[in-house]
């Protein structure tokens, strides 16, 4: 048996998105010496903010679902989520507008949603909605343990579950895309359009994403929360806890190269000239950055092309403060385009859509608040990854966005200028290797879930987490990816008899596999 060392195991985390932050917190709590580096100026990754006269504006993700994922993260380190972040349930999940003047609110209370659908489109539509909601719930529950909560998605357990519950097979609608499946489930085209939008939550088109993505509705139907201070407040809370447990952070520093020594990842070379060596290296960035050679030749050929391509959607994102006039907004609002086939057809061709659905987060309208004066807004329009918008297209985007909203009854004073717009090309610059894609690999294709990279790579000592890795996009999934990465790292440290170190603080001994403070692993893991 190899002689043990008293040296504490070391881990470098590259990237301070919610995946990297959650992993850093878990690893530091378990007793590892953790250093996190990020090229940005603070924690959060895509959970970014922009200053305004009304305060910091979220210009990244705004929808928080699956609260239990974050509660488990805080509980795993002996804390309570509600002691660090103030959350308020959104009783209205989202408010929807169509060009014909019709509107529909979906509610946290499922019966209120069903009644709203009945008032909106009739008794037949209500029945269709209830059946669709039940189907989404059953699919979500079938996929949750063997796919989302597992460090590596496993087809076997999912198949076994489906064989025990054969009613799931027609619910999964194999061979159908989401748009076609919804056309068979809803007679009203407006409801087809509404629930087709959920494919964009993971960066897909409803015309190319599998029908099973209808399960995303259930993650929202069981609760959406507003975070006081915005989603960036959640990132700040995790960051503070990780620091309290000894993790060190370096911001404004770029990881330029991952070095290997023998058969293992060994060190990270930084833009400030430092070389950090570690037992474990965790990359919380778009996995395509590895394949593109942005982290050096030692890690360039680790992933198959199918792990990172095709790319998911990008977006044109406005973040600004203004006073709204006209229609009554709630926290989350959707203004639908005339024909989604035109929108997604343009995106598939790599073009800025001529007519697009617009999502608006009215960030000061969580709960029952109705602020006076300038409010904070984020507006998102889907776009193609890799798109290089010309100056003319940026002006067209501004005209299209705000004139479309004006025709639907909503205006802003002042109307924001182009400095408040983030384009796909600007996303690509902010997140190297992403091509501007917000979600990594596209969800298109029945096997897309099984093609995303998982936490453990083919290079020992190198791990992955973030929205581009399993289980995928969205802050709950990215947070879960951090959990999977941390548990995989701790498991590898504990199970390797030739482990380079034995930690003596935090209750973890990699040689004996006892981890008093390490997060417990669920049966699904």
CSV table of N, CA and C in Angstrom, one decimal, residues 64-172:
chain,number,residue,atom,x,y,z
A,64,UNK,N,-36.1,31.0,-11.4
A,64,UNK,CA,-35.6,30.0,-10.5
A,64,UNK,C,-36.7,29.0,-10.2
A,65,UNK,N,-36.4,27.8,-10.6
A,65,UNK,CA,-37.3,26.6,-10.4
A,65,UNK,C,-36.5,25.6,-9.6
A,66,UNK,N,-37.2,24.5,-9.2
A,66,UNK,CA,-36.6,23.4,-8.5
A,66,UNK,C,-35.8,23.9,-7.3
A,67,UNK,N,-36.5,24.6,-6.4
A,67,UNK,CA,-35.9,25.1,-5.2
A,67,UNK,C,-35.2,24.1,-4.4
A,68,UNK,N,-35.7,22.9,-4.4
A,68,UNK,CA,-35.1,21.8,-3.5
A,68,UNK,C,-33.7,21.6,-3.8
A,69,UNK,N,-33.3,21.8,-5.1
A,69,UNK,CA,-31.9,21.6,-5.5
A,69,UNK,C,-31.0,22.6,-4.7
A,70,UNK,N,-31.4,23.8,-4.5
A,70,UNK,CA,-30.6,24.8,-3.8
A,70,UNK,C,-30.7,24.6,-2.3
A,71,UNK,N,-31.9,24.1,-1.8
A,71,UNK,CA,-32.0,23.8,-0.4
A,71,UNK,C,-31.1,22.7,0.0
A,72,UNK,N,-31.0,21.7,-0.9
A,72,UNK,CA,-30.1,20.5,-0.6
A,72,UNK,C,-28.6,21.0,-0.6
A,73,UNK,N,-28.2,21.9,-1.5
A,73,UNK,CA,-26.9,22.4,-1.5
A,73,UNK,C,-26.5,23.1,-0.2
A,74,UNK,N,-27.4,23.9,0.3
A,74,UNK,CA,-27.1,24.6,1.6
A,74,UNK,C,-27.1,23.7,2.7
A,75,UNK,N,-28.1,22.7,2.7
A,75,UNK,CA,-28.2,21.7,3.8
A,75,UNK,C,-26.9,20.9,3.9
A,76,UNK,N,-26.3,20.6,2.7
A,76,UNK,CA,-25.2,19.7,2.6
A,76,UNK,C,-24.0,20.3,3.3
A,77,UNK,N,-24.0,21.6,3.6
A,77,UNK,CA,-22.9,22.2,4.3
A,77,UNK,C,-23.3,22.8,5.6
A,78,UNK,N,-24.5,22.3,6.1
A,78,UNK,CA,-24.9,22.7,7.4
A,78,UNK,C,-25.6,24.1,7.5
A,79,UNK,N,-26.1,24.5,6.4
A,79,UNK,CA,-26.8,25.8,6.3
A,79,UNK,C,-28.2,25.7,5.8
A,80,UNK,N,-29.0,26.8,5.9
A,80,UNK,CA,-30.3,26.8,5.4
A,80,UNK,C,-30.4,27.9,4.3
A,81,UNK,N,-31.0,27.6,3.2
A,81,UNK,CA,-31.1,28.5,2.1
A,81,UNK,C,-31.8,29.8,2.5
A,82,UNK,N,-32.9,29.7,3.3
A,82,UNK,CA,-33.6,30.9,3.6
A,82,UNK,C,-32.9,31.8,4.6
A,83,UNK,N,-31.8,31.3,5.2
A,83,UNK,CA,-31.0,32.2,6.0
A,83,UNK,C,-30.0,33.0,5.3
A,84,UNK,N,-29.9,32.7,4.0
A,84,UNK,CA,-28.9,33.4,3.2
A,84,UNK,C,-29.5,34.1,2.0
A,85,UNK,N,-30.6,33.7,1.5
A,85,UNK,CA,-31.3,34.3,0.4
A,85,UNK,C,-32.8,34.4,0.7
A,86,UNK,N,-33.3,35.6,0.3
A,86,UNK,CA,-34.8,35.8,0.5
A,86,UNK,C,-35.5,35.4,-0.8
A,87,UNK,N,-36.4,34.4,-0.7
A,87,UNK,CA,-37.2,33.9,-1.8
A,87,UNK,C,-38.6,34.2,-1.6
A,88,UNK,N,-39.3,34.5,-2.7
A,88,UNK,CA,-40.7,34.8,-2.7
A,88,UNK,C,-41.4,34.0,-3.8
A,89,UNK,N,-42.4,33.2,-3.6
A,89,UNK,CA,-43.0,32.4,-4.7
A,89,UNK,C,-43.8,33.4,-5.6
A,90,UNK,N,-43.6,33.1,-6.9
A,90,UNK,CA,-44.4,33.9,-7.9
A,90,UNK,C,-45.7,33.2,-8.1
A,91,UNK,N,-46.8,33.8,-7.6
A,91,UNK,CA,-48.1,33.2,-7.7
A,91,UNK,C,-48.6,33.1,-9.1
A,92,UNK,N,-48.1,34.1,-9.9
A,92,UNK,CA,-48.3,34.0,-11.4
A,92,UNK,C,-47.0,33.5,-12.0
A,93,UNK,N,-47.0,32.3,-12.6
A,93,UNK,CA,-45.8,31.8,-13.2
A,93,UNK,C,-45.3,32.6,-14.3
A,94,UNK,N,-46.2,33.0,-15.2
A,94,UNK,CA,-45.9,33.9,-16.3
A,94,UNK,C,-47.2,34.4,-16.9
A,95,UNK,N,-47.1,35.6,-17.5
A,95,UNK,CA,-48.2,36.2,-18.2
A,95,UNK,C,-47.9,36.2,-19.7
A,96,UNK,N,-48.9,35.8,-20.5
A,96,UNK,CA,-48.6,35.6,-22.0
A,96,UNK,C,-49.6,36.5,-22.8
A,97,UNK,N,-49.0,37.1,-23.9
A,97,UNK,CA,-49.8,37.9,-24.8
A,97,UNK,C,-49.6,37.4,-26.2
A,98,UNK,N,-50.7,37.5,-27.0
A,98,UNK,CA,-50.6,37.1,-28.4
A,98,UNK,C,-51.0,38.3,-29.2
A,99,UNK,N,-50.7,38.3,-30.5
A,99,UNK,CA,-51.0,39.4,-31.4
A,99,UNK,C,-52.4,39.7,-31.6
A,100,UNK,N,-53.3,38.7,-31.3
A,100,UNK,CA,-54.7,38.9,-31.5
A,100,UNK,C,-55.3,39.6,-30.3
A,101,UNK,N,-54.5,40.0,-29.3
A,101,UNK,CA,-55.0,40.7,-28.1
A,101,UNK,C,-55.3,39.8,-27.0
A,102,UNK,N,-55.3,38.5,-27.1
A,102,UNK,CA,-55.6,37.5,-26.1
A,102,UNK,C,-54.4,37.4,-25.1
A,103,UNK,N,-54.8,37.1,-23.8
A,103,UNK,CA,-53.8,37.0,-22.8
A,103,UNK,C,-54.1,35.8,-21.9
A,104,UNK,N,-53.1,35.2,-21.3
A,104,UNK,CA,-53.3,34.0,-20.4
A,104,UNK,C,-52.2,34.1,-19.3
A,105,UNK,N,-52.7,34.0,-18.1
A,105,UNK,CA,-51.8,33.8,-16.9
A,105,UNK,C,-51.8,32.3,-16.5
A,106,UNK,N,-50.6,31.8,-16.3
A,106,UNK,CA,-50.5,30.5,-15.7
A,106,UNK,C,-50.0,30.7,-14.2
A,107,UNK,N,-50.6,29.9,-13.3
A,107,UNK,CA,-50.4,30.1,-11.9
A,107,UNK,C,-49.7,29.0,-11.2
A,108,UNK,N,-49.2,29.4,-10.0
A,108,UNK,CA,-48.6,28.4,-9.1
A,108,UNK,C,-49.7,27.3,-8.7
A,109,UNK,N,-50.9,27.8,-8.5
A,109,UNK,CA,-52.0,26.9,-8.2
A,109,UNK,C,-52.5,26.2,-9.4
A,110,UNK,N,-52.4,24.9,-9.6
A,110,UNK,CA,-52.7,24.2,-10.8
A,110,UNK,C,-54.2,24.4,-11.2
A,111,UNK,N,-55.1,24.4,-10.2
A,111,UNK,CA,-56.5,24.6,-10.5
A,111,UNK,C,-56.8,26.0,-11.1
A,112,UNK,N,-56.0,27.0,-10.6
A,112,UNK,CA,-56.2,28.3,-11.1
A,112,UNK,C,-55.7,28.4,-12.6
A,113,UNK,N,-54.6,27.7,-12.9
A,113,UNK,CA,-54.2,27.6,-14.3
A,113,UNK,C,-55.2,26.9,-15.1
A,114,UNK,N,-55.8,25.8,-14.7
A,114,UNK,CA,-56.8,25.1,-15.5
A,114,UNK,C,-58.0,26.0,-15.7
A,115,UNK,N,-58.4,26.7,-14.7
A,115,UNK,CA,-59.5,27.7,-14.9
A,115,UNK,C,-59.2,28.8,-15.9
A,116,UNK,N,-58.0,29.3,-15.8
A,116,UNK,CA,-57.5,30.3,-16.7
A,116,UNK,C,-57.5,29.8,-18.1
A,117,UNK,N,-57.1,28.6,-18.3
A,117,UNK,CA,-57.1,28.0,-19.7
A,117,UNK,C,-58.5,27.8,-20.2
A,118,UNK,N,-59.4,27.4,-19.3
A,118,UNK,CA,-60.8,27.3,-19.7
A,118,UNK,C,-61.4,28.6,-20.1
A,119,UNK,N,-61.1,29.7,-19.3
A,119,UNK,CA,-61.6,31.0,-19.7
A,119,UNK,C,-61.0,31.5,-21.0
A,120,UNK,N,-59.8,31.1,-21.2
A,120,UNK,CA,-59.1,31.5,-22.4
A,120,UNK,C,-59.5,30.8,-23.7
A,121,UNK,N,-59.7,29.5,-23.6
A,121,UNK,CA,-59.9,28.7,-24.8
A,121,UNK,C,-61.0,27.7,-24.7
A,122,UNK,N,-61.7,27.6,-23.6
A,122,UNK,CA,-62.9,26.7,-23.5
A,122,UNK,C,-62.6,25.4,-22.8
A,123,UNK,N,-63.7,24.7,-22.5
A,123,UNK,CA,-63.7,23.5,-21.7
A,123,UNK,C,-62.8,22.4,-22.4
A,124,UNK,N,-62.8,22.3,-23.7
A,124,UNK,CA,-62.0,21.3,-24.3
A,124,UNK,C,-60.5,21.6,-24.1
A,125,UNK,N,-60.1,22.8,-24.2
A,125,UNK,CA,-58.7,23.2,-23.9
A,125,UNK,C,-58.3,22.9,-22.5
A,126,UNK,N,-59.3,23.1,-21.5
A,126,UNK,CA,-59.0,22.8,-20.1
A,126,UNK,C,-58.6,21.3,-20.0
A,127,UNK,N,-59.5,20.5,-20.6
A,127,UNK,CA,-59.2,19.0,-20.5
A,127,UNK,C,-57.9,18.7,-21.1
A,128,UNK,N,-57.5,19.3,-22.2
A,128,UNK,CA,-56.3,19.0,-22.9
A,128,UNK,C,-55.1,19.5,-22.0
A,129,UNK,N,-55.3,20.6,-21.4
A,129,UNK,CA,-54.2,21.1,-20.5
A,129,UNK,C,-54.0,20.2,-19.3
A,130,UNK,N,-55.1,19.8,-18.7
A,130,UNK,CA,-55.0,18.9,-17.5
A,130,UNK,C,-54.3,17.6,-17.9
A,131,UNK,N,-54.6,17.0,-19.0
A,131,UNK,CA,-53.9,15.8,-19.5
A,131,UNK,C,-52.5,16.0,-19.8
A,132,UNK,N,-52.2,17.2,-20.4
A,132,UNK,CA,-50.8,17.5,-20.7
A,132,UNK,C,-50.0,17.7,-19.4
A,133,UNK,N,-50.6,18.4,-18.4
A,133,UNK,CA,-49.9,18.6,-17.1
A,133,UNK,C,-49.6,17.3,-16.4
A,134,UNK,N,-50.5,16.4,-16.5
A,134,UNK,CA,-50.3,15.1,-15.8
A,134,UNK,C,-49.2,14.3,-16.5
A,135,UNK,N,-49.2,14.4,-17.9
A,135,UNK,CA,-48.2,13.7,-18.6
A,135,UNK,C,-46.8,14.3,-18.4
A,136,UNK,N,-46.7,15.6,-18.3
A,136,UNK,CA,-45.4,16.2,-18.0
A,136,UNK,C,-44.9,15.8,-16.6
A,137,UNK,N,-45.8,15.7,-15.6
A,137,UNK,CA,-45.4,15.3,-14.3
A,137,UNK,C,-44.9,13.9,-14.3
A,138,UNK,N,-45.6,13.0,-15.0
A,138,UNK,CA,-45.1,11.6,-15.0
A,138,UNK,C,-43.8,11.5,-15.7
A,139,UNK,N,-43.6,12.2,-16.8
A,139,UNK,CA,-42.3,12.2,-17.5
A,139,UNK,C,-41.2,12.7,-16.6
A,140,UNK,N,-41.5,13.8,-16.0
A,140,UNK,CA,-40.4,14.5,-15.1
A,140,UNK,C,-40.0,13.5,-14.0
A,141,UNK,N,-41.0,12.9,-13.4
A,141,UNK,CA,-40.7,11.9,-12.3
A,141,UNK,C,-39.9,10.7,-12.8
A,142,UNK,N,-40.2,10.3,-14.0
A,142,UNK,CA,-39.5,9.2,-14.6
A,142,UNK,C,-38.0,9.5,-14.9
A,143,UNK,N,-37.8,10.7,-15.3
A,143,UNK,CA,-36.4,11.1,-15.7
A,143,UNK,C,-35.6,11.7,-14.5
A,144,UNK,N,-36.2,12.1,-13.4
A,144,UNK,CA,-35.5,12.8,-12.4
A,144,UNK,C,-34.4,12.0,-11.8
A,145,UNK,N,-34.7,10.8,-11.3
A,145,UNK,CA,-33.6,10.0,-10.6
A,145,UNK,C,-32.6,9.4,-11.6
A,146,UNK,N,-33.0,8.7,-12.6
A,146,UNK,CA,-31.9,8.0,-13.4
A,146,UNK,C,-31.2,9.0,-14.4
A,147,UNK,N,-31.7,10.2,-14.6
A,147,UNK,CA,-31.1,11.1,-15.5
A,147,UNK,C,-30.6,12.3,-14.8
A,148,UNK,N,-31.5,13.2,-14.3
A,148,UNK,CA,-31.0,14.5,-13.7
A,148,UNK,C,-30.2,14.3,-12.5
A,149,UNK,N,-30.6,13.5,-11.6
A,149,UNK,CA,-29.9,13.3,-10.3
A,149,UNK,C,-28.8,12.3,-10.3
A,150,UNK,N,-28.5,11.7,-11.4
A,150,UNK,CA,-27.4,10.8,-11.5
A,150,UNK,C,-26.2,11.5,-12.1
A,151,UNK,N,-25.0,11.2,-11.6
A,151,UNK,CA,-23.8,11.8,-12.1
A,151,UNK,C,-23.6,11.5,-13.6
A,152,UNK,N,-24.1,10.3,-14.1
A,152,UNK,CA,-24.0,10.0,-15.5
A,152,UNK,C,-25.4,9.5,-15.9
A,153,UNK,N,-26.0,10.0,-16.9
A,153,UNK,CA,-27.4,9.5,-17.3
A,153,UNK,C,-27.3,8.1,-17.8
A,154,UNK,N,-28.2,7.3,-17.3
A,154,UNK,CA,-28.1,5.8,-17.5
A,154,UNK,C,-29.4,5.4,-18.2
A,155,UNK,N,-29.2,4.9,-19.4
A,155,UNK,CA,-30.4,4.4,-20.2
A,155,UNK,C,-31.0,3.2,-19.6
A,156,UNK,N,-30.2,2.3,-19.0
A,156,UNK,CA,-30.7,1.1,-18.4
A,156,UNK,C,-31.8,1.3,-17.4
A,157,UNK,N,-31.5,2.1,-16.3
A,157,UNK,CA,-32.6,2.3,-15.3
A,157,UNK,C,-33.8,3.0,-15.8
A,158,UNK,N,-33.6,4.0,-16.8
A,158,UNK,CA,-34.7,4.6,-17.4
A,158,UNK,C,-35.6,3.7,-18.1
A,159,UNK,N,-34.9,2.8,-18.9
A,159,UNK,CA,-35.7,1.8,-19.7
A,159,UNK,C,-36.4,0.9,-18.8
A,160,UNK,N,-35.8,0.4,-17.7
A,160,UNK,CA,-36.5,-0.5,-16.7
A,160,UNK,C,-37.7,0.2,-16.1
A,161,UNK,N,-37.6,1.5,-15.8
A,161,UNK,CA,-38.7,2.2,-15.2
A,161,UNK,C,-39.8,2.3,-16.3
A,162,UNK,N,-39.5,2.6,-17.5
A,162,UNK,CA,-40.5,2.7,-18.6
A,162,UNK,C,-41.2,1.4,-18.8
A,163,UNK,N,-40.4,0.3,-18.7
A,163,UNK,CA,-41.0,-1.0,-18.9
A,163,UNK,C,-42.0,-1.4,-17.8
A,164,UNK,N,-41.7,-0.9,-16.6
A,164,UNK,CA,-42.7,-1.1,-15.5
A,164,UNK,C,-43.9,-0.2,-15.6
A,165,UNK,N,-43.7,0.9,-16.4
A,165,UNK,CA,-44.8,1.8,-16.5
A,165,UNK,C,-45.0,2.1,-18.0
A,166,UNK,N,-45.5,1.2,-18.8
A,166,UNK,CA,-45.6,1.3,-20.2
A,166,UNK,C,-46.4,2.5,-20.7
A,167,UNK,N,-47.2,3.0,-19.9
A,167,UNK,CA,-48.0,4.2,-20.3
A,167,UNK,C,-47.1,5.4,-20.6
A,168,UNK,N,-45.8,5.3,-20.1
A,168,UNK,CA,-44.9,6.4,-20.4
A,168,UNK,C,-44.4,6.4,-21.8
A,169,UNK,N,-44.5,5.3,-22.5
A,169,UNK,CA,-44.0,5.2,-23.9
A,169,UNK,C,-44.8,6.2,-24.8
A,170,UNK,N,-46.2,6.1,-24.8
A,170,UNK,CA,-46.8,7.2,-25.6
A,170,UNK,C,-46.6,8.6,-25.1
A,171,UNK,N,-46.4,8.7,-23.8
A,171,UNK,CA,-46.2,10.1,-23.3
A,171,UNK,C,-44.9,10.6,-23.8
A,172,UNK,N,-43.9,9.8,-23.9
A,172,UNK,CA,-42.6,10.2,-24.5
A,172,UNK,C,-42.7,10.5,-26.0
